[in-house]
Amino acid sequence: MCTYTKIKNALLGFLIITLSSAINAETYTEPATIKGVTLGAGYVRVRLHQMLDEGEFSPSEAECNAKSYYAIDTSSESGRLFYSTILSAKLTEAKISVQLHGCFQNGSNFYPKINHVYFCENKFCG
């Protein structure tokens, strides 16, 4: 295999990995207190005092059409744990940061989906 082909293949591989990482990237919020929580059948909506602006979402949440709340899918054990952490933070007025990935659908609304809750004062508990 010639050098040109090796370089071309290496660059192609790099681009594929880079683009797939960007597509699957998550979004993280800054630590904030919880402004509101609503309960629905199989999901919980969470509103922080400091919500993300439209341009701050990664591609996996950019397509969500209802960004005024973040959603937790409570059909799983991890979702129920996220919800209990949210309730605890709401009651104690503690700051949380959340990791968002993808959208949770409820009817025609697609909310950014919470898939990790940081129960601490600093982003990523650092």
mmCIF file of C-alpha atoms in Angstrom:
data_model
loop_
_atom_site.group_PDB
_atom_site.id
_atom_site.type_symbol
_atom_site.label_atom_id
_atom_site.label_comp_id
_atom_site.label_asym_id
_atom_site.label_seq_id
_atom_site.Cartn_x
_atom_site.Cartn_y
_atom_site.Cartn_z
ATOM 1 C CA MET A 1 0.000 0.000 0.000
ATOM 2 C CA CYS A 2 1.428 3.375 -0.950
ATOM 3 C CA THR A 3 1.966 6.206 1.532
ATOM 4 C CA TYR A 4 -0.823 8.297 0.004
ATOM 5 C CA THR A 5 -3.389 5.497 0.542
ATOM 6 C CA LYS A 6 -2.223 4.966 4.133
ATOM 7 C CA ILE A 7 -2.573 8.672 4.908
ATOM 8 C CA LYS A 8 -5.975 8.817 3.200
ATOM 9 C CA ASN A 9 -7.233 5.790 5.184
ATOM 10 C CA ALA A 10 -5.891 7.218 8.454
ATOM 11 C CA LEU A 11 -7.611 10.567 7.823
ATOM 12 C CA LEU A 12 -10.861 8.843 6.887
ATOM 13 C CA GLY A 13 -10.759 6.790 10.098
ATOM 14 C CA PHE A 14 -10.054 9.914 12.146
ATOM 15 C CA LEU A 15 -12.996 11.746 10.557
ATOM 16 C CA ILE A 16 -15.382 8.854 11.185
ATOM 17 C CA ILE A 17 -14.403 8.652 14.860
ATOM 18 C CA THR A 18 -14.560 12.435 15.310
ATOM 19 C CA LEU A 19 -17.948 12.805 13.648
ATOM 20 C CA SER A 20 -19.502 9.857 15.473
ATOM 21 C CA SER A 21 -18.258 11.272 18.790
ATOM 22 C CA ALA A 22 -19.803 14.651 18.031
ATOM 23 C CA ILE A 23 -23.133 13.086 17.105
ATOM 24 C CA ASN A 24 -23.299 11.100 20.336
ATOM 25 C CA ALA A 25 -21.952 13.862 22.579
ATOM 26 C CA GLU A 26 -23.751 14.806 25.746
ATOM 27 C CA THR A 27 -24.679 18.211 27.108
ATOM 28 C CA TYR A 28 -23.942 19.290 30.678
ATOM 29 C CA THR A 29 -25.682 22.034 32.642
ATOM 30 C CA GLU A 30 -24.079 24.393 35.104
ATOM 31 C CA PRO A 31 -24.968 23.730 38.763
ATOM 32 C CA ALA A 32 -28.316 25.307 39.611
ATOM 33 C CA THR A 33 -31.191 24.898 42.022
ATOM 34 C CA ILE A 34 -34.442 23.350 40.870
ATOM 35 C CA LYS A 35 -37.189 25.758 39.913
ATOM 36 C CA GLY A 36 -39.911 23.201 39.261
ATOM 37 C CA VAL A 37 -40.774 19.522 38.904
ATOM 38 C CA THR A 38 -43.821 18.076 37.149
ATOM 39 C CA LEU A 39 -44.892 14.424 37.154
ATOM 40 C CA GLY A 40 -46.380 12.571 34.224
ATOM 41 C CA ALA A 41 -47.153 8.940 33.443
ATOM 42 C CA GLY A 42 -43.706 7.345 33.126
ATOM 43 C CA TYR A 43 -41.692 10.549 33.198
ATOM 44 C CA VAL A 44 -40.753 13.607 35.250
ATOM 45 C CA ARG A 45 -40.045 17.086 33.893
ATOM 46 C CA VAL A 46 -37.400 19.197 35.635
ATOM 47 C CA ARG A 47 -36.847 22.938 35.291
ATOM 48 C CA LEU A 48 -33.671 24.472 36.708
ATOM 49 C CA HIS A 49 -33.267 28.117 37.675
ATOM 50 C CA GLN A 50 -30.560 28.298 35.003
ATOM 51 C CA MET A 51 -31.639 26.486 31.830
ATOM 52 C CA LEU A 52 -29.409 26.095 28.780
ATOM 53 C CA ASP A 53 -29.780 28.417 25.808
ATOM 54 C CA GLU A 54 -30.608 27.010 22.365
ATOM 55 C CA GLY A 55 -27.001 27.070 21.083
ATOM 56 C CA GLU A 56 -25.590 25.214 24.114
ATOM 57 C CA PHE A 57 -27.048 21.788 23.297
ATOM 58 C CA SER A 58 -25.028 19.034 21.629
ATOM 59 C CA PRO A 59 -26.406 17.555 18.384
ATOM 60 C CA SER A 60 -28.159 14.732 20.284
ATOM 61 C CA GLU A 61 -30.434 17.250 22.070
ATOM 62 C CA ALA A 62 -30.560 19.972 19.395
ATOM 63 C CA GLU A 63 -33.525 18.234 17.739
ATOM 64 C CA CYS A 64 -35.624 18.271 20.932
ATOM 65 C CA ASN A 65 -38.485 20.743 20.465
ATOM 66 C CA ALA A 66 -39.396 21.304 24.149
ATOM 67 C CA LYS A 67 -36.280 22.669 25.852
ATOM 68 C CA SER A 68 -38.053 24.600 28.620
ATOM 69 C CA TYR A 69 -37.842 21.411 30.729
ATOM 70 C CA TYR A 70 -35.528 18.411 30.920
ATOM 71 C CA ALA A 71 -37.094 14.951 31.264
ATOM 72 C CA ILE A 72 -36.388 11.808 33.256
ATOM 73 C CA ASP A 73 -37.708 8.473 31.996
ATOM 74 C CA THR A 74 -38.977 6.900 35.235
ATOM 75 C CA SER A 75 -39.645 3.490 33.687
ATOM 76 C CA SER A 76 -36.104 2.382 34.591
ATOM 77 C CA GLU A 77 -34.421 1.934 37.967
ATOM 78 C CA SER A 78 -31.829 4.602 37.127
ATOM 79 C CA GLY A 79 -34.599 7.038 36.179
ATOM 80 C CA ARG A 80 -36.296 6.489 39.532
ATOM 81 C CA LEU A 81 -32.956 7.124 41.276
ATOM 82 C CA PHE A 82 -32.510 10.341 39.281
ATOM 83 C CA TYR A 83 -36.005 11.398 40.348
ATOM 84 C CA SER A 84 -35.322 10.739 44.042
ATOM 85 C CA THR A 85 -32.098 12.775 43.779
ATOM 86 C CA ILE A 86 -34.037 15.607 42.115
ATOM 87 C CA LEU A 87 -36.621 15.569 44.909
ATOM 88 C CA SER A 88 -33.909 15.608 47.553
ATOM 89 C CA ALA A 89 -32.183 18.542 45.852
ATOM 90 C CA LYS A 90 -35.486 20.412 45.518
ATOM 91 C CA LEU A 91 -36.341 19.971 49.201
ATOM 92 C CA THR A 92 -32.893 21.045 50.407
ATOM 93 C CA GLU A 93 -32.463 23.764 47.743
ATOM 94 C CA ALA A 94 -29.146 22.145 46.797
ATOM 95 C CA LYS A 95 -27.540 22.769 43.429
ATOM 96 C CA ILE A 96 -27.395 20.007 40.855
ATOM 97 C CA SER A 97 -25.897 19.650 37.418
ATOM 98 C CA VAL A 98 -27.344 17.231 34.873
ATOM 99 C CA GLN A 99 -26.010 15.414 31.857
ATOM 100 C CA LEU A 100 -28.397 15.342 28.902
ATOM 101 C CA HIS A 101 -28.356 12.871 26.052
ATOM 102 C CA GLY A 102 -31.005 12.543 23.379
ATOM 103 C CA CYS A 103 -34.681 13.353 23.659
ATOM 104 C CA PHE A 104 -37.548 11.889 25.680
ATOM 105 C CA GLN A 105 -40.839 11.856 23.776
ATOM 106 C CA ASN A 106 -44.200 12.624 25.329
ATOM 107 C CA GLY A 107 -46.810 13.096 22.629
ATOM 108 C CA SER A 108 -45.521 15.729 20.217
ATOM 109 C CA ASN A 109 -43.028 17.077 22.762
ATOM 110 C CA PHE A 110 -39.410 15.963 22.757
ATOM 111 C CA TYR A 111 -37.573 16.994 25.938
ATOM 112 C CA PRO A 112 -33.784 16.793 26.446
ATOM 113 C CA LYS A 113 -33.354 13.550 28.400
ATOM 114 C CA ILE A 114 -31.490 13.469 31.723
ATOM 115 C CA ASN A 115 -29.128 10.503 31.909
ATOM 116 C CA HIS A 116 -26.917 11.573 34.840
ATOM 117 C CA VAL A 117 -27.448 13.775 37.899
ATOM 118 C CA TYR A 118 -24.565 15.474 39.707
ATOM 119 C CA PHE A 119 -25.630 16.293 43.270
ATOM 120 C CA CYS A 120 -22.872 18.779 44.105
ATOM 121 C CA GLU A 121 -21.880 22.431 44.052
ATOM 122 C CA ASN A 122 -19.477 22.239 41.089
ATOM 123 C CA LYS A 123 -19.944 20.973 37.565
ATOM 124 C CA PHE A 124 -18.909 17.288 37.517
ATOM 125 C CA CYS A 125 -18.408 17.509 41.324
ATOM 126 C CA GLY A 126 -14.885 18.837 40.762
#
